[in-house]
Coordinates of C-alpha atoms and ligand atoms in Angstrom, one line a residue:
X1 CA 114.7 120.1 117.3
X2 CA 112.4 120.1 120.3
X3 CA 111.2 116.6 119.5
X4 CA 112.8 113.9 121.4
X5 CA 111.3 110.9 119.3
X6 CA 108.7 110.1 116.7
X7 CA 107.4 106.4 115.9
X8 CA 106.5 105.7 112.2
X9 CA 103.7 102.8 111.6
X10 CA 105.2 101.7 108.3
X11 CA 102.5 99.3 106.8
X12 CA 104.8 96.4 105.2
X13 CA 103.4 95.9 101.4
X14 CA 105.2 93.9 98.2
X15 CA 108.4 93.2 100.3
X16 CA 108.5 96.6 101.1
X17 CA 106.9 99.8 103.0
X18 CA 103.8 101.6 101.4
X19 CA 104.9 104.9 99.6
X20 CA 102.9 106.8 102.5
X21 CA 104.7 105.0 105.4
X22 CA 108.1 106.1 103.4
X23 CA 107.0 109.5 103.2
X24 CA 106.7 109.8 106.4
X25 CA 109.5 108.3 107.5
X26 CA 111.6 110.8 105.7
X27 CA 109.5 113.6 106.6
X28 CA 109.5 112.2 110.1
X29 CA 113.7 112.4 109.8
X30 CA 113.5 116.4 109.5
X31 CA 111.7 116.8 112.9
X32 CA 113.5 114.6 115.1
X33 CA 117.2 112.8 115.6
X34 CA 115.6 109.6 116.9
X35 CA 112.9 108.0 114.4
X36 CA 111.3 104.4 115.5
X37 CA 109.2 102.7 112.8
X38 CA 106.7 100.1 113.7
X39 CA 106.2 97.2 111.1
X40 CA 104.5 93.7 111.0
X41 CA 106.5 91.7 108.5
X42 CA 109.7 89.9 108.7
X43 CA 111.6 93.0 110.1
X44 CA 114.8 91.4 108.9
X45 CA 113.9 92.2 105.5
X46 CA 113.2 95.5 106.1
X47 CA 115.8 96.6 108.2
X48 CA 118.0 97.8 105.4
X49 CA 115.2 99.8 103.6
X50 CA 114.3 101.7 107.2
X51 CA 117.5 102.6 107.9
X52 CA 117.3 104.4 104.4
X53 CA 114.2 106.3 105.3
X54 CA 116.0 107.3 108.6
X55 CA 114.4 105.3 111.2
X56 CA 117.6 103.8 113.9
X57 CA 115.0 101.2 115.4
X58 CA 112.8 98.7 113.4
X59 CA 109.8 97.6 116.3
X60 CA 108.3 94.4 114.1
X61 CA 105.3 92.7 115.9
X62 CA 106.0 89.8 113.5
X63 CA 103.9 88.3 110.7
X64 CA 100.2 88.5 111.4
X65 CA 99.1 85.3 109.7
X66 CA 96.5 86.6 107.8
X67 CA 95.0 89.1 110.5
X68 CA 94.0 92.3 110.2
X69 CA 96.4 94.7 111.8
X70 CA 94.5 97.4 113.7
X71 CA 94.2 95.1 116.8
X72 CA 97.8 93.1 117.3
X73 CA 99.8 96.7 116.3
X74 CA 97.8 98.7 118.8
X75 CA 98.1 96.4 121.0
X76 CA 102.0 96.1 120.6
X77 CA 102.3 99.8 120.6
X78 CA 100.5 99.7 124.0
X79 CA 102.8 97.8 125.6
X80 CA 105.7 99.4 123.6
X81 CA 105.0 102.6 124.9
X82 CA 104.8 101.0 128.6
X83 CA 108.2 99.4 128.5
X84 CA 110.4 101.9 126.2
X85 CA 108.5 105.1 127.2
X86 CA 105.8 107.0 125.1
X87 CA 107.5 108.9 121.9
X88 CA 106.5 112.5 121.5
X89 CA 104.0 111.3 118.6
X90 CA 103.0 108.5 116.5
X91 CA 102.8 108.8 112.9
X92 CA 100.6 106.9 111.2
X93 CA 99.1 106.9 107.1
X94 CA 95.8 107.5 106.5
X95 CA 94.7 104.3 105.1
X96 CA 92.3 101.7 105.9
X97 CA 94.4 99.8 108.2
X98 CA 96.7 103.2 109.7
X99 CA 93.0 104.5 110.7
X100 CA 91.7 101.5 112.3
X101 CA 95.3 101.1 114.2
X102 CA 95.0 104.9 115.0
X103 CA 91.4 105.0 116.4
X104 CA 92.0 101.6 118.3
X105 CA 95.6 103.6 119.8
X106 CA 93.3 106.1 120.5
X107 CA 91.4 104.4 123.2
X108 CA 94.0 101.6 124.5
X109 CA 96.5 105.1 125.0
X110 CA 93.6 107.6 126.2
X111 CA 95.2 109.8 124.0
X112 CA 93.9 112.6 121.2
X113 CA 93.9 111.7 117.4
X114 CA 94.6 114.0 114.9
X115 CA 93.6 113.3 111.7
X116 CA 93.3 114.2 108.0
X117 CA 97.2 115.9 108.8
X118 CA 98.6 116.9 105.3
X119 CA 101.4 119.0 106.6
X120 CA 103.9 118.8 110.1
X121 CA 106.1 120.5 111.5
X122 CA 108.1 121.7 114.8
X123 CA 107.4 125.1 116.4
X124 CA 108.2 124.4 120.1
X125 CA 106.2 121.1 120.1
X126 CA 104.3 119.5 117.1
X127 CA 102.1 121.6 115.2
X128 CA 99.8 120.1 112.5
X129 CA 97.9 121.2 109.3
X130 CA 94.9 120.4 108.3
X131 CA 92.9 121.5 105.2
X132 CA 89.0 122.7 105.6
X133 CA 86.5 123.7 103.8
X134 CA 87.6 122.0 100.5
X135 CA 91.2 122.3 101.2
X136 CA 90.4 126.9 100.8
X137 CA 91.8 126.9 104.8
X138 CA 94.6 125.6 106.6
X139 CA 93.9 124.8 110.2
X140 CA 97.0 124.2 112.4
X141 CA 96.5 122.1 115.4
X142 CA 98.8 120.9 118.2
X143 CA 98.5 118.9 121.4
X144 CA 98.1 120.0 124.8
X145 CA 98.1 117.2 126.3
X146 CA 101.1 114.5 127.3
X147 CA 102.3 112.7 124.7
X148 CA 102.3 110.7 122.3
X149 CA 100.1 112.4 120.3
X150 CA 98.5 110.1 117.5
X151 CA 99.0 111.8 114.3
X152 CA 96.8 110.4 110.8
X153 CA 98.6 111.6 107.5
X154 CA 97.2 111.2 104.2
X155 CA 99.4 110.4 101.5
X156 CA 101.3 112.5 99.0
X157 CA 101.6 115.1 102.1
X158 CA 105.5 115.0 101.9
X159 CA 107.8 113.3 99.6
X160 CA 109.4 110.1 100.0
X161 CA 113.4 110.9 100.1
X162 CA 116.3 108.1 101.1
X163 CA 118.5 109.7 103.5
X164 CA 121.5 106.8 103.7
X165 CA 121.4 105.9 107.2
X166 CA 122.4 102.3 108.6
X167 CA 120.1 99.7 108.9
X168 CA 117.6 99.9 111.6
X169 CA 117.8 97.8 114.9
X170 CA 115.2 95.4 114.3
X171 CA 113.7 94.8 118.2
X172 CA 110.3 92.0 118.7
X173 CA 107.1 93.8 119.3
X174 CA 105.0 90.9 120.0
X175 CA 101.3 92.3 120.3
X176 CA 100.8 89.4 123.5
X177 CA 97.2 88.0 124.2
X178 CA 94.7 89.9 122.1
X179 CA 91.8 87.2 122.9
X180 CA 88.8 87.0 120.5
X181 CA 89.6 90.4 119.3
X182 CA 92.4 88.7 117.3
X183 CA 90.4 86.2 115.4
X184 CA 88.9 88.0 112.3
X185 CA 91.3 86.6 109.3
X186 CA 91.5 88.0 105.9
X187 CA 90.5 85.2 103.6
X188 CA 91.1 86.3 100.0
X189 CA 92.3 89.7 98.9
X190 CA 91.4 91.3 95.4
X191 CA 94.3 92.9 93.2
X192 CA 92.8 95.5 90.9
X193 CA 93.7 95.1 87.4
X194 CA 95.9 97.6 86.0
X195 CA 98.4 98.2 82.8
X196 CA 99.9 100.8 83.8
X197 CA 101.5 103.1 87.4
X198 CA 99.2 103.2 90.3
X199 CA 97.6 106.8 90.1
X200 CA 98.8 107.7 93.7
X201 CA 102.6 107.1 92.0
X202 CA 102.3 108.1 88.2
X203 CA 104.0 110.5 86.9
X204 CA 101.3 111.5 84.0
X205 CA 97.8 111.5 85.7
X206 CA 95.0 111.7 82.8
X207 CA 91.7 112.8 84.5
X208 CA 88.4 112.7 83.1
X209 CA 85.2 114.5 84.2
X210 CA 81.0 114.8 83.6
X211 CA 82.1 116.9 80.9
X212 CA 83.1 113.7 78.7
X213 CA 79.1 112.9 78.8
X214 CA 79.0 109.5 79.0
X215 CA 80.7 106.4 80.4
X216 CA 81.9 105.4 77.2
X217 CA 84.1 108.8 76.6
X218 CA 86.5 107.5 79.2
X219 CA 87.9 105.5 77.0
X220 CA 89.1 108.7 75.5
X221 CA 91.1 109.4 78.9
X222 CA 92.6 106.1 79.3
X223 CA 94.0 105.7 75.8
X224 CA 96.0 109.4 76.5
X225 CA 97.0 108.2 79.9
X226 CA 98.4 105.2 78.3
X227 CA 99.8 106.6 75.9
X228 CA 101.9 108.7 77.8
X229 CA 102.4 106.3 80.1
X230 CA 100.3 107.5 82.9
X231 CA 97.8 106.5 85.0
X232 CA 93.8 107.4 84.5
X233 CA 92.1 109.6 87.3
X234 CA 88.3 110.8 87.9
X235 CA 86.2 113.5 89.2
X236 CA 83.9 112.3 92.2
X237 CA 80.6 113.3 89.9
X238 CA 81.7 110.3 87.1
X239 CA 82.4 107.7 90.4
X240 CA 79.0 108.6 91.6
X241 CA 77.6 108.4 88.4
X242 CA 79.5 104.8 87.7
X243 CA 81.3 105.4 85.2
X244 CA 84.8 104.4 86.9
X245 CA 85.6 102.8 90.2
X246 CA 86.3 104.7 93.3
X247 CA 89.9 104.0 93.2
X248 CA 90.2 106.3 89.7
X249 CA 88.6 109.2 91.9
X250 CA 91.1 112.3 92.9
X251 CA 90.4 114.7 95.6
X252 CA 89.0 115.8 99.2
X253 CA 87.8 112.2 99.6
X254 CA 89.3 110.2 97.0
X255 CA 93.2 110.3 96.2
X256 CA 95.7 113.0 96.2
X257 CA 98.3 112.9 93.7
X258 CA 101.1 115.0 92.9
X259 CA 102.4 114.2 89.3
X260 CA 104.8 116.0 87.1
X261 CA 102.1 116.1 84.9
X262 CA 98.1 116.5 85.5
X263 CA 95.6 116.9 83.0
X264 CA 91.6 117.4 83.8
X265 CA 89.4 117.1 80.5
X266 CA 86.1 118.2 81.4
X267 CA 86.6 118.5 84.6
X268 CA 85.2 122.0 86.5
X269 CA 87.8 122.6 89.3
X270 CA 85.7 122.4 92.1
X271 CA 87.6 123.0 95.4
X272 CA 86.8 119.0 96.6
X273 CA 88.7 118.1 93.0
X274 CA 91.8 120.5 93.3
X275 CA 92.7 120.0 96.2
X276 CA 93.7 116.5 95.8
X277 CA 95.6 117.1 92.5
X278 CA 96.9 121.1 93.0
X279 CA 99.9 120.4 94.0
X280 CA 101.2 118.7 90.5
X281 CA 103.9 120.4 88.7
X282 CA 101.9 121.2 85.6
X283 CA 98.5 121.2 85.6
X284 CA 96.3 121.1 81.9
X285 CA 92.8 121.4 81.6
X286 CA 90.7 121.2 78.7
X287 CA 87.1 122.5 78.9
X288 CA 84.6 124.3 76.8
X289 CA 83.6 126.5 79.5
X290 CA 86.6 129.3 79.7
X291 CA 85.2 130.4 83.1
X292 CA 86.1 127.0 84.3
X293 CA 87.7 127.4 87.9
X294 CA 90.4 124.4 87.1
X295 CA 91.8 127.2 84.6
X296 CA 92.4 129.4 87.6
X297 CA 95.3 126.8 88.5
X298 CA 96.2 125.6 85.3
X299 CA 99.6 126.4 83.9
X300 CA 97.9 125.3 80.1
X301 CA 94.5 126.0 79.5
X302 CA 92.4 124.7 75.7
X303 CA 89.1 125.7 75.5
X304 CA 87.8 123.1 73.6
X305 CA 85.7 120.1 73.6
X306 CA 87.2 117.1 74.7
X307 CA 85.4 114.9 72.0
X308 CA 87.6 117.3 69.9
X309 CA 90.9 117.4 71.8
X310 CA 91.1 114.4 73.1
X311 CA 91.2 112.4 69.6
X312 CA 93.6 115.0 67.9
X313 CA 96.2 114.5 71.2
X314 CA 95.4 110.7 71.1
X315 CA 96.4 111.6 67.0
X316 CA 99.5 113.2 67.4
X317 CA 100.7 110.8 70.3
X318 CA 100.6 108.0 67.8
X319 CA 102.6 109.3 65.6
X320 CA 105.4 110.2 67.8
X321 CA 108.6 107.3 67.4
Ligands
LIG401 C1 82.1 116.5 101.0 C2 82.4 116.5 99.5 C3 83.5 115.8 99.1 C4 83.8 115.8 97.7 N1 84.9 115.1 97.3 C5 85.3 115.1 96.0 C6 86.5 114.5 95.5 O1 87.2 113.8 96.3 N2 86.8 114.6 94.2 C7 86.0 115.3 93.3 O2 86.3 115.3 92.1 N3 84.9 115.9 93.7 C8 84.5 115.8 95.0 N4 83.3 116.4 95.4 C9 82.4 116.9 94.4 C10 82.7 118.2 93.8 O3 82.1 119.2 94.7 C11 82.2 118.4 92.4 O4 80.8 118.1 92.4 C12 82.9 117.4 91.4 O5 84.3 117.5 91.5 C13 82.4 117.9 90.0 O6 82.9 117.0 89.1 P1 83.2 117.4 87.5 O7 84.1 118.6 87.5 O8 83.5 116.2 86.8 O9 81.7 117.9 87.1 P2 81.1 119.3 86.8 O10 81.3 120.2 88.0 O11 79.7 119.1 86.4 O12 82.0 119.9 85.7 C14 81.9 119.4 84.4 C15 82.8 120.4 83.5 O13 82.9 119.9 82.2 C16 82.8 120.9 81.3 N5 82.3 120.4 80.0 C17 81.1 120.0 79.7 N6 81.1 119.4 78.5 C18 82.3 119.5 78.0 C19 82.9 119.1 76.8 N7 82.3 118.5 75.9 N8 84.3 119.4 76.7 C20 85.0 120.0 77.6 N9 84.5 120.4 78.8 C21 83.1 120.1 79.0 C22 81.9 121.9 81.9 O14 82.2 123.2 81.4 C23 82.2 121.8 83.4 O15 83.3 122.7 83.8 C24 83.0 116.4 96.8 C25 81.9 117.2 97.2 C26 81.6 117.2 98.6 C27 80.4 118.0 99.0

């Protein structure tokens, strides 16, 4: 291992750490012996569950009373990295808050982001991969200049994987005087409605696509996810068109999900689609069209309708005990 130390930003969430921040925690493990992970929560809590995902040292700026976290953990970083000495990179997930912590690290550190990183690894220094042109390239990156290097990983990139070590040293990071920057509060936050997994964690993902024809033929899609106990995904064309929320939509610019299970009803397979859902372990589409690219990747293909398939499957599922 060439890398002296990695720092994780492991967003706290529901008494624990987001399945991204555990990901790359454990990924994090393989690269290097010594693995910080930065937190803003009550560190105490979490001590036991970042020991587990291989990180010796907790840093915990401490609860952030309702304010958004870009500014006070860039802030504590910052004066981390002047009194403990700079890691050899930061990782960070690719979410709302990792970006805005990353891009504001960015400038208080003068140092290079790299972003959109689905893949990591050490060949004399830290090389990075990044997918282009619809995920049909892989571009490997690294840094050339001094470290840390601020790394942005979207999520399902590695797998989350306990690895039994002790509880972490939990150590005060306290982000110090952030002035006015500090003073936008989050007021009310909205929890999406949902019966069953999140789609980023399910095991089944159902996915439905302009093929179903209307808004109303989603309802198609659900009921199977349901019914096996899945979650319900989209193709970006029925987002845009309003059929389902963002947060159903799968892909280059929506989620990436890896389930055991994926199935695509009337959904083409453009590149922007698979490669947020190509690396499930069994993929099933159902279209009409049998030059369909999804079937290029899919390990069970029906040529079929979906107003026809989807209510026979929704049929037999029923009857099962
Ligand atoms: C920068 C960029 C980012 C993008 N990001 C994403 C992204 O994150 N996710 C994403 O999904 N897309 C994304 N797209 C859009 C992507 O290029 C495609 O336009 C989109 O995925 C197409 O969605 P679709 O497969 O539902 O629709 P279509 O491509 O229109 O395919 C519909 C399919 O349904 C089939 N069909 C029609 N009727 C039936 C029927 N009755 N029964 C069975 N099959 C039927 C057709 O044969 C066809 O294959 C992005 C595009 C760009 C440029």
């Amino acid at each position: 291992m060439t890398l002296q130390s990695l720092w994780v930003v492991a967003e706290p969430g529901s008494g624990s750490f987001t399945t991204t921040s555990l990901e790359l925690l454990s990924h994090a493990r393989t690269l290097s012996a010594n693995i910080a992970a930065v937190t803003w929560a009550d560190g105490s809590q979490l001590a036991g569950l970042a020991g587990d995902y291989g990180a010796a040292t907790l840093y915990d700026v401490g609860d952030l009373a309702g304010a958004l976290p870009g500014v006070p953990v860039a802030a504590a970083i910052e004066s981390l990295v002047s009194t403990v000495g700079p890691p050899d990179a930061l990782l960070i997930p690719g979410s709302y808050d990792g970006r805005d912590i990353a891009a504001r690290l960015s400038a208080r550190l003068d140092r290079t982001v790299l972003t959109n990183v689905v893949g990591i690894s050490d060949d004399n220094g830290l090389v990075t991969e990044h997918p282009a042109f619809g995920g049909n390239q892989v571009v490997r990156a690294r840094f050339t200049s001094q470290g840390p290097g601020i790394v942005v990983v979207r999520a399902k990139s590695f797998a989350a994987e306990v690895t039994g070590g002790a509880p972490a040293t939990v150590v005060g990071a306290p982000a110090g005087d952030i002035a006015a920057t500090g003073t936008a509060r989050v007021i009310t936050s909205h929890v999406e409605e949902r019966s069953g997994p999140a789609l980023e964690d399910a095991e089944v993902v159902v996915s439905g696509g302009r093929g179903l024809g209307s808004a109303e033929a989603y309802a198609l899609v659900a009921e199977v996810a349901n019914l096996l106990g899945g979650a319900a995904g989209a193709s970006r064309a029925i987002v845009d068109a309003g059929w389902v929320p963002y947060s159903h939509q799968v892909g280059q610019t929506g989620k990436t999900v890896k389930p055991t299970v994926y199935i695509a009803c009337g959904i083409s397979g453009a590149t922007q689609h698979m490669v947020g859902m190509k690396g499930s372990k069994n993929i099933i589409a159902i279209n009409k069209d049998s030059d369909a690219p999804i079937f290029q990747i899919a390990d069970l293909g029906i040529v079929g309708d979906v107003h026809a398939v989807l209510p026979r499957l929704i049929a037999e599922l029923k009857l099962r005990p």
